[in-house]
CSV table of C-alpha atoms and ligand atoms in Angstrom, one decimal:
chain,number,residue,atom,x,y,z
H,1,UNK,CA,10.7,-33.9,-65.3
H,2,UNK,CA,7.5,-33.2,-63.4
H,3,UNK,CA,6.4,-36.8,-64.2
H,4,UNK,CA,9.6,-38.2,-62.8
H,5,UNK,CA,9.1,-36.2,-59.6
H,6,UNK,CA,5.5,-37.4,-59.3
H,7,UNK,CA,6.8,-41.0,-59.5
H,8,UNK,CA,9.4,-40.2,-56.8
H,9,UNK,CA,12.4,-40.9,-59.0
H,10,UNK,CA,15.9,-41.8,-58.0
H,11,UNK,CA,18.2,-41.6,-61.1
H,12,UNK,CA,18.0,-41.1,-64.8
H,13,UNK,CA,20.9,-41.7,-67.2
H,14,UNK,CA,21.1,-40.9,-70.9
H,15,UNK,CA,23.6,-42.2,-73.5
H,16,UNK,CA,23.9,-40.8,-77.0
H,17,UNK,CA,26.6,-42.3,-79.2
H,18,UNK,CA,27.0,-40.9,-82.7
H,19,UNK,CA,29.3,-43.7,-83.9
H,20,UNK,CA,26.9,-46.6,-83.2
H,21,UNK,CA,23.6,-44.7,-83.3
H,22,UNK,CA,22.9,-45.7,-79.7
H,23,UNK,CA,20.3,-43.5,-78.0
H,24,UNK,CA,19.4,-45.1,-74.7
H,25,UNK,CA,17.9,-44.2,-71.3
H,26,UNK,CA,18.3,-46.0,-68.0
H,27,UNK,CA,15.8,-45.2,-65.3
H,28,UNK,CA,16.6,-46.3,-61.8
H,29,UNK,CA,13.5,-45.7,-59.7
H,30,UNK,CA,14.6,-46.8,-56.2
H,31,UNK,CA,17.6,-48.6,-54.7
H,32,UNK,CA,16.5,-48.9,-51.1
H,33,UNK,CA,16.3,-52.7,-51.2
H,34,UNK,CA,19.3,-53.4,-53.4
H,35,UNK,CA,20.5,-53.0,-57.0
H,36,UNK,CA,17.8,-52.3,-59.5
H,37,UNK,CA,16.8,-55.0,-62.0
H,38,UNK,CA,14.7,-54.5,-65.2
H,39,UNK,CA,14.6,-55.4,-68.8
H,40,UNK,CA,16.0,-53.5,-71.8
H,41,UNK,CA,13.5,-52.6,-74.5
H,42,UNK,CA,14.7,-51.9,-78.0
H,43,UNK,CA,11.7,-50.6,-79.9
H,44,UNK,CA,10.8,-47.7,-82.2
H,45,UNK,CA,9.8,-44.5,-80.4
H,46,UNK,CA,8.4,-41.6,-82.4
H,47,UNK,CA,10.1,-39.1,-80.0
H,48,UNK,CA,12.5,-39.2,-77.2
H,49,UNK,CA,9.8,-38.0,-74.8
H,50,UNK,CA,7.8,-41.2,-75.5
H,51,UNK,CA,10.9,-43.3,-74.7
H,52,UNK,CA,11.4,-41.3,-71.5
H,53,UNK,CA,7.8,-41.7,-70.4
H,54,UNK,CA,7.9,-45.4,-71.1
H,55,UNK,CA,11.1,-46.1,-69.2
H,56,UNK,CA,9.9,-44.0,-66.2
H,57,UNK,CA,6.6,-45.9,-65.9
H,58,UNK,CA,8.2,-49.3,-66.4
H,59,UNK,CA,11.1,-48.8,-63.9
H,60,UNK,CA,8.7,-47.7,-61.2
H,61,UNK,CA,6.7,-50.9,-61.8
H,62,UNK,CA,9.8,-53.0,-61.3
H,63,UNK,CA,10.4,-51.3,-57.9
H,64,UNK,CA,6.9,-52.3,-56.8
H,65,UNK,CA,7.2,-55.8,-58.2
H,66,UNK,CA,10.5,-56.5,-56.4
H,67,UNK,CA,9.4,-55.0,-53.1
H,68,UNK,CA,6.0,-56.7,-52.8
H,69,UNK,CA,7.7,-60.0,-53.6
H,70,UNK,CA,10.4,-59.5,-50.9
H,71,UNK,CA,13.3,-59.5,-53.3
H,72,UNK,CA,16.5,-57.6,-52.3
H,73,UNK,CA,16.3,-55.4,-55.4
H,74,UNK,CA,15.2,-52.0,-56.6
H,75,UNK,CA,13.4,-51.1,-59.8
H,76,UNK,CA,15.0,-50.1,-63.0
H,77,UNK,CA,14.5,-50.3,-66.7
H,78,UNK,CA,16.3,-49.3,-69.9
H,79,UNK,CA,15.1,-48.3,-73.3
H,80,UNK,CA,17.1,-48.1,-76.6
H,81,UNK,CA,15.4,-46.0,-79.2
H,82,UNK,CA,15.7,-48.5,-82.1
H,83,UNK,CA,17.5,-46.9,-85.0
H,84,UNK,CA,15.6,-47.2,-88.3
H,85,UNK,CA,16.8,-50.3,-90.2
H,86,UNK,CA,18.7,-51.9,-87.3
H,87,UNK,CA,19.2,-55.5,-88.4
H,88,UNK,CA,18.2,-58.4,-86.2
H,89,UNK,CA,21.8,-59.6,-86.2
H,90,UNK,CA,25.2,-58.7,-87.6
H,91,UNK,CA,28.1,-56.3,-86.9
H,92,UNK,CA,25.9,-53.1,-86.7
H,93,UNK,CA,23.7,-54.6,-84.0
H,94,UNK,CA,26.7,-56.0,-82.1
H,95,UNK,CA,28.4,-52.6,-82.1
H,96,UNK,CA,25.2,-51.0,-80.7
H,97,UNK,CA,24.8,-53.5,-77.9
H,98,UNK,CA,28.5,-53.4,-77.1
H,99,UNK,CA,28.3,-49.7,-76.6
H,100,UNK,CA,25.1,-50.2,-74.5
H,101,UNK,CA,27.1,-52.7,-72.4
H,102,UNK,CA,29.7,-50.0,-71.7
H,103,UNK,CA,26.9,-47.7,-70.7
H,104,UNK,CA,25.5,-50.3,-68.2
H,105,UNK,CA,29.0,-50.9,-66.9
H,106,UNK,CA,29.5,-47.2,-66.2
H,107,UNK,CA,26.6,-47.3,-63.7
H,108,UNK,CA,28.7,-49.5,-61.5
H,109,UNK,CA,26.2,-52.2,-60.8
H,110,UNK,CA,23.4,-50.0,-59.5
H,111,UNK,CA,21.3,-51.4,-62.4
H,112,UNK,CA,21.2,-54.9,-64.0
H,113,UNK,CA,19.7,-55.2,-67.4
H,114,UNK,CA,17.9,-58.2,-69.0
H,115,UNK,CA,15.9,-59.2,-72.1
H,116,UNK,CA,12.7,-57.4,-72.9
H,117,UNK,CA,10.6,-56.4,-76.0
H,118,UNK,CA,12.9,-56.0,-79.0
H,119,UNK,CA,16.0,-57.6,-77.4
H,120,UNK,CA,17.1,-61.2,-77.5
H,121,UNK,CA,19.3,-63.6,-75.5
H,122,UNK,CA,22.0,-63.0,-78.2
H,123,UNK,CA,21.9,-59.3,-77.4
H,124,UNK,CA,22.4,-60.1,-73.7
H,125,UNK,CA,25.4,-62.2,-74.6
H,126,UNK,CA,26.9,-59.2,-76.5
H,127,UNK,CA,26.3,-56.9,-73.5
H,128,UNK,CA,28.0,-59.4,-71.3
H,129,UNK,CA,31.2,-58.9,-73.3
H,130,UNK,CA,31.3,-55.4,-71.8
H,131,UNK,CA,29.7,-55.7,-68.4
H,132,UNK,CA,28.9,-58.2,-65.7
H,133,UNK,CA,25.7,-56.4,-64.9
H,134,UNK,CA,23.5,-58.3,-67.3
H,135,UNK,CA,21.1,-61.2,-66.6
H,136,UNK,CA,19.5,-63.8,-69.0
H,137,UNK,CA,22.6,-64.6,-71.0
H,138,UNK,CA,22.9,-68.0,-72.6
H,139,UNK,CA,25.9,-69.3,-70.7
H,140,UNK,CA,25.5,-71.9,-67.9
H,141,UNK,CA,24.7,-69.2,-65.3
H,142,UNK,CA,21.7,-68.0,-67.3
H,143,UNK,CA,18.1,-68.7,-66.2
H,144,UNK,CA,16.6,-69.0,-69.7
H,145,UNK,CA,13.1,-68.0,-70.8
H,146,UNK,CA,11.2,-66.5,-67.7
H,147,UNK,CA,7.7,-67.1,-69.2
H,148,UNK,CA,7.1,-70.6,-67.7
H,149,UNK,CA,8.1,-69.3,-64.3
H,150,UNK,CA,5.9,-66.3,-64.7
H,151,UNK,CA,3.0,-68.6,-65.5
H,152,UNK,CA,3.7,-70.9,-62.6
H,153,UNK,CA,3.5,-67.9,-60.3
H,154,UNK,CA,0.3,-66.7,-61.9
H,155,UNK,CA,-1.1,-70.2,-61.3
H,156,UNK,CA,-0.2,-70.0,-57.6
H,157,UNK,CA,-1.8,-66.5,-57.6
H,158,UNK,CA,-5.0,-67.8,-59.1
H,159,UNK,CA,-5.0,-70.6,-56.4
H,160,UNK,CA,-4.7,-67.9,-53.8
H,161,UNK,CA,-7.7,-66.0,-55.3
H,162,UNK,CA,-9.7,-69.2,-55.3
H,163,UNK,CA,-8.9,-69.8,-51.6
H,164,UNK,CA,-9.9,-66.2,-50.8
H,165,UNK,CA,-13.0,-66.1,-52.8
H,166,UNK,CA,-14.4,-69.7,-52.5
H,167,UNK,CA,-12.3,-71.1,-49.6
H,168,UNK,CA,-11.2,-73.9,-51.9
H,169,UNK,CA,-7.8,-75.6,-52.1
H,170,UNK,CA,-8.3,-77.2,-55.5
H,171,UNK,CA,-9.1,-75.9,-58.9
H,172,UNK,CA,-10.9,-78.9,-60.5
H,173,UNK,CA,-13.8,-78.0,-62.6
H,174,UNK,CA,-13.3,-74.2,-62.3
H,175,UNK,CA,-13.6,-72.2,-65.5
H,176,UNK,CA,-10.8,-69.7,-66.4
H,177,UNK,CA,-10.9,-67.4,-69.4
H,178,UNK,CA,-7.5,-66.4,-70.7
H,179,UNK,CA,-6.9,-63.3,-72.8
H,180,UNK,CA,-3.7,-63.8,-74.9
H,181,UNK,CA,-2.1,-67.2,-75.2
H,182,UNK,CA,1.4,-66.2,-76.2
H,183,UNK,CA,4.1,-67.3,-73.9
H,184,UNK,CA,2.7,-66.6,-70.5
H,185,UNK,CA,-0.9,-67.4,-71.4
H,186,UNK,CA,0.0,-70.7,-73.1
H,187,UNK,CA,2.1,-71.9,-70.2
H,188,UNK,CA,-0.7,-70.8,-67.8
H,189,UNK,CA,-3.2,-72.8,-69.8
H,190,UNK,CA,-1.0,-75.8,-69.6
H,191,UNK,CA,-0.6,-75.5,-65.8
H,192,UNK,CA,-4.4,-75.0,-65.3
H,193,UNK,CA,-5.3,-77.9,-67.7
H,194,UNK,CA,-3.2,-80.2,-65.5
H,195,UNK,CA,-5.2,-79.1,-62.5
H,196,UNK,CA,-8.5,-80.0,-64.2
H,197,UNK,CA,-9.6,-76.5,-65.1
H,198,UNK,CA,-12.0,-75.7,-67.9
H,199,UNK,CA,-10.5,-73.2,-70.3
H,200,UNK,CA,-11.8,-70.5,-72.7
H,201,UNK,CA,-9.1,-68.7,-74.6
H,202,UNK,CA,-8.6,-65.9,-77.1
H,203,UNK,CA,-5.8,-64.4,-79.1
H,204,UNK,CA,-5.3,-62.2,-82.2
H,205,UNK,CA,-3.1,-65.0,-83.6
H,206,UNK,CA,-5.2,-67.9,-84.7
H,207,UNK,CA,-2.3,-70.4,-84.3
H,208,UNK,CA,-1.9,-69.6,-80.7
H,209,UNK,CA,-5.6,-70.2,-80.0
H,210,UNK,CA,-5.6,-73.5,-82.0
H,211,UNK,CA,-2.6,-74.8,-80.0
H,212,UNK,CA,-4.7,-74.5,-76.8
H,213,UNK,CA,-7.8,-76.0,-78.3
H,214,UNK,CA,-5.8,-79.0,-79.6
H,215,UNK,CA,-3.7,-79.5,-76.5
H,216,UNK,CA,-6.0,-78.6,-73.7
H,217,UNK,CA,-9.5,-78.9,-75.2
H,218,UNK,CA,-10.0,-75.1,-74.6
H,219,UNK,CA,-13.0,-73.3,-76.0
H,220,UNK,CA,-12.1,-70.4,-78.4
H,221,UNK,CA,-13.8,-67.0,-78.5
H,222,UNK,CA,-13.1,-63.9,-80.6
H,223,UNK,CA,-10.8,-61.3,-78.9
H,224,UNK,CA,-13.6,-58.9,-77.9
H,225,UNK,CA,-15.9,-61.7,-76.6
H,226,UNK,CA,-13.5,-62.7,-73.8
H,227,UNK,CA,-14.9,-60.0,-71.5
H,228,UNK,CA,-18.4,-61.5,-71.7
H,229,UNK,CA,-17.4,-65.1,-70.8
H,230,UNK,CA,-19.1,-66.3,-67.6
H,231,UNK,CA,-16.3,-67.9,-65.6
H,232,UNK,CA,-14.7,-68.0,-62.2
H,233,UNK,CA,-11.6,-66.2,-63.4
H,234,UNK,CA,-10.6,-63.8,-66.1
H,235,UNK,CA,-6.8,-64.0,-66.7
H,236,UNK,CA,-5.4,-61.1,-68.7
H,237,UNK,CA,-2.1,-62.3,-70.3
H,238,UNK,CA,-1.8,-60.0,-73.4
H,239,UNK,CA,-1.9,-56.2,-73.2
H,240,UNK,CA,-1.9,-53.6,-70.5
H,241,UNK,CA,-4.7,-51.1,-69.6
H,242,UNK,CA,-7.5,-53.6,-70.5
H,243,UNK,CA,-9.4,-53.0,-67.3
H,244,UNK,CA,-11.3,-49.8,-68.1
H,245,UNK,CA,-14.9,-48.5,-67.5
H,246,UNK,CA,-16.2,-50.5,-70.4
H,247,UNK,CA,-14.6,-53.9,-69.8
H,248,UNK,CA,-15.1,-53.9,-66.0
H,249,UNK,CA,-18.8,-53.3,-66.5
H,250,UNK,CA,-19.0,-56.3,-68.9
H,251,UNK,CA,-17.0,-58.9,-66.8
H,252,UNK,CA,-19.0,-61.9,-65.6
H,253,UNK,CA,-16.4,-63.4,-63.3
H,254,UNK,CA,-15.6,-63.5,-59.6
H,255,UNK,CA,-11.8,-63.0,-60.0
H,256,UNK,CA,-9.4,-61.1,-62.2
H,257,UNK,CA,-5.9,-62.6,-62.0
H,258,UNK,CA,-3.4,-62.8,-64.9
H,259,UNK,CA,0.1,-62.2,-66.0
H,260,UNK,CA,-0.1,-59.0,-68.0
H,261,UNK,CA,1.6,-55.9,-66.8
H,262,UNK,CA,-0.3,-52.6,-66.0
H,263,UNK,CA,-3.7,-54.2,-66.3
H,264,UNK,CA,-5.7,-51.3,-64.8
H,265,UNK,CA,-6.3,-48.4,-67.2
H,266,UNK,CA,-6.3,-46.1,-64.2
H,267,UNK,CA,-5.9,-46.9,-60.5
H,268,UNK,CA,-9.6,-46.1,-59.9
H,269,UNK,CA,-10.5,-49.2,-61.9
H,270,UNK,CA,-9.3,-51.2,-58.8
H,271,UNK,CA,-12.2,-49.6,-56.9
H,272,UNK,CA,-14.5,-50.3,-59.9
H,273,UNK,CA,-13.7,-54.0,-59.6
H,274,UNK,CA,-14.3,-54.0,-55.9
H,275,UNK,CA,-17.6,-52.2,-56.4
H,276,UNK,CA,-18.6,-55.1,-58.7
H,277,UNK,CA,-17.6,-57.6,-56.1
H,278,UNK,CA,-14.7,-58.9,-58.3
H,279,UNK,CA,-11.5,-59.9,-56.5
H,280,UNK,CA,-8.5,-58.4,-58.3
H,281,UNK,CA,-4.9,-59.9,-57.9
H,282,UNK,CA,-2.6,-56.8,-58.3
H,283,UNK,CA,-0.6,-57.4,-61.5
H,284,UNK,CA,2.8,-56.8,-60.2
H,285,UNK,CA,2.3,-59.1,-57.2
H,286,UNK,CA,0.9,-62.0,-59.3
H,287,UNK,CA,3.3,-61.8,-62.3
H,288,UNK,CA,6.6,-61.5,-60.3
H,289,UNK,CA,7.9,-65.1,-60.8
H,290,UNK,CA,9.8,-64.2,-63.9
H,291,UNK,CA,11.7,-61.6,-62.0
H,292,UNK,CA,12.3,-64.0,-59.1
H,293,UNK,CA,13.7,-66.4,-61.6
H,294,UNK,CA,16.1,-64.0,-63.3
H,295,UNK,CA,17.2,-62.5,-59.9
H,296,UNK,CA,18.2,-65.9,-58.8
H,297,UNK,CA,21.1,-65.8,-61.3
H,298,UNK,CA,22.9,-63.5,-58.9
H,299,UNK,CA,23.2,-66.1,-56.2
H,300,UNK,CA,23.8,-69.1,-58.5
H,301,UNK,CA,20.8,-70.2,-60.5
H,302,UNK,CA,18.7,-73.1,-59.1
H,303,UNK,CA,15.4,-73.9,-60.8
H,304,UNK,CA,14.0,-75.8,-57.8
H,305,UNK,CA,14.7,-72.9,-55.5
H,306,UNK,CA,13.2,-70.5,-58.0
H,307,UNK,CA,10.0,-72.5,-58.0
H,308,UNK,CA,9.9,-72.5,-54.3
H,309,UNK,CA,10.4,-68.7,-54.0
H,310,UNK,CA,7.8,-68.1,-56.8
H,311,UNK,CA,5.3,-70.2,-54.9
H,312,UNK,CA,5.4,-67.5,-52.2
H,313,UNK,CA,3.2,-65.5,-54.5
H,314,UNK,CA,0.3,-67.5,-53.0
H,315,UNK,CA,0.9,-66.3,-49.4
H,316,UNK,CA,1.8,-62.8,-50.6
H,317,UNK,CA,-1.6,-62.4,-52.3
H,318,UNK,CA,-3.5,-63.8,-49.3
H,319,UNK,CA,-1.8,-61.2,-47.2
H,320,UNK,CA,-2.9,-58.4,-49.6
H,321,UNK,CA,-6.4,-59.8,-49.7
H,322,UNK,CA,-6.7,-60.0,-45.9
H,323,UNK,CA,-5.6,-56.4,-45.5
H,324,UNK,CA,-8.0,-55.3,-48.3
H,325,UNK,CA,-10.9,-57.1,-46.7
H,326,UNK,CA,-10.2,-55.8,-43.2
H,327,UNK,CA,-10.0,-52.2,-44.5
H,328,UNK,CA,-12.6,-52.3,-47.2
H,329,UNK,CA,-10.0,-51.1,-49.8
H,330,UNK,CA,-9.2,-52.2,-53.3
H,331,UNK,CA,-6.4,-54.7,-53.5
H,332,UNK,CA,-4.3,-52.5,-55.8
H,333,UNK,CA,-4.3,-49.7,-53.3
H,334,UNK,CA,-3.4,-52.0,-50.5
H,335,UNK,CA,-0.5,-53.5,-52.4
H,336,UNK,CA,0.8,-50.0,-53.4
H,337,UNK,CA,0.7,-48.9,-49.7
H,338,UNK,CA,2.5,-52.0,-48.6
H,339,UNK,CA,5.3,-51.3,-51.0
H,340,UNK,CA,5.4,-47.5,-50.3
H,341,UNK,CA,5.7,-48.2,-46.5
H,342,UNK,CA,8.8,-50.3,-47.3
H,343,UNK,CA,10.6,-48.1,-49.9
H,344,UNK,CA,9.7,-44.6,-48.8
H,345,UNK,CA,9.6,-44.8,-45.0
L,401,NAD,P1,3.6,-62.7,-75.8
L,401,NAD,O1,3.8,-61.6,-76.9
L,401,NAD,O2,4.3,-64.0,-76.0
L,401,NAD,O3,2.0,-63.0,-75.7
L,401,NAD,C1,1.0,-62.0,-75.7
L,401,NAD,C2,-0.1,-62.6,-76.6
L,401,NAD,O4,-1.2,-61.7,-76.5
L,401,NAD,C3,0.3,-62.8,-78.0
L,401,NAD,O5,0.0,-64.2,-78.4
L,401,NAD,C4,-0.6,-61.8,-78.7
L,401,NAD,O6,-1.0,-62.3,-80.0
L,401,NAD,C5,-1.8,-61.7,-77.8
L,401,NAD,N1,-2.6,-60.5,-78.0
L,401,NAD,C6,-2.2,-59.3,-78.4
L,401,NAD,N2,-3.3,-58.5,-78.4
L,401,NAD,C7,-4.3,-59.2,-78.1
L,401,NAD,C8,-5.7,-58.9,-77.9
L,401,NAD,N3,-6.2,-57.7,-78.2
L,401,NAD,N4,-6.6,-59.9,-77.6
L,401,NAD,C9,-6.1,-61.1,-77.3
L,401,NAD,N5,-4.8,-61.5,-77.4
L,401,NAD,C10,-3.9,-60.5,-77.8
L,401,NAD,O7,4.0,-62.0,-74.5
L,401,NAD,P2,4.2,-62.7,-73.1
L,401,NAD,O8,5.7,-62.7,-72.8
L,401,NAD,O9,3.4,-63.9,-72.9
L,401,NAD,O10,3.6,-61.5,-72.1
L,401,NAD,C11,2.2,-61.3,-71.9
L,401,NAD,C12,2.0,-60.2,-70.9
L,401,NAD,O11,2.6,-60.6,-69.6
L,401,NAD,C13,2.6,-58.9,-71.2
L,401,NAD,O12,1.8,-57.9,-70.7
L,401,NAD,C14,3.9,-58.9,-70.5
L,401,NAD,O13,4.4,-57.6,-70.2
L,401,NAD,C15,3.5,-59.6,-69.2
L,401,NAD,N6,4.6,-60.3,-68.5
L,401,NAD,C16,5.4,-61.2,-69.1
L,401,NAD,C17,6.4,-61.9,-68.4
L,401,NAD,C18,7.2,-63.0,-69.0
L,401,NAD,O14,7.9,-63.7,-68.3
L,401,NAD,N7,7.1,-63.2,-70.3
L,401,NAD,C19,6.6,-61.5,-67.1
L,401,NAD,C20,5.8,-60.5,-66.5
L,401,NAD,C21,4.8,-59.9,-67.2
């Protein structure tokens, strides 16, 4: 509970249903700007405390992402402790997600769920049989896979970094090193390739690397070598907490800007990047386009409008960089302060 207080929590809701085996938590961090939006994870947790910590950390992140992007939404998240042996489809899974849908409905629209790790568009369709407060369903109103939008936003964010760092409006001939070429990393590589960017990529899945080598002429390196690549930009698009004492000391880039969530191992690594003269695009500001896209469902989905809004990530980052420059502060701290001035005033 102390952790929840530290994070300045709004609401926590727990559901335990013996019949279906559902054990779920919804964390609603902040509702000042509007109803909370955030994905539903359904993964194995060794203990309920682990699930609680995860959902608290993630929901807070959604508040910051929505607020810095100017969306009329708060931050929330839900986790389902995946029952051992839960099948990927079939009646047992349907019953679990129906019950989860009832749980979401009982919150009266203060929180809207969506797909996340361990859940699928099919699960969202099941939830939608019990509540209207679900996004990312497969009917006509759904916005589909958010990853290409996230990557588009990350590309606009990298362009803002290039403007700030080099005062350049084009990307031609720049070199970007991408860590993780799954969904977001792959679509980012495609966007950058189209702009004439030279790419180095890595992934723990060989086929993902090969796809980028074949399609975009990317250079491949081993996963641990990505931190030593001399390039303009390092784009983390895989795991969280990869910017730590060791990796920050190794980087040979001018800019860190990528799609992964929670890139800094600790907040102080934002200062460590600044000390090394590396411009850091705060993760929740640069990777918000997927959220923009799914939130658009609430006002009638329109892909063009979604792109237009996501493009705002460019100006948003320039605003953060200007404030950081003027005050000699790390960009992550400046972004946090901007959000906190809005949501906790
Ligand atoms: P993904 O699973 O499709 O891709 C991640 C890739 O990283 C995989 O190909 C995986 O093999 C690779 N990887 C894992 N460990 C690695 C390592 N040590 N070194 C190199 N590669 C490694 O996931 P995704 O949807 O592309 O998401 C990537 C990141 O972006 C995550 O942090 C996610 O939270 C964040 N994110 C995604 C979205 C979205 O729209 N998908 C939106 C916002 C943030």
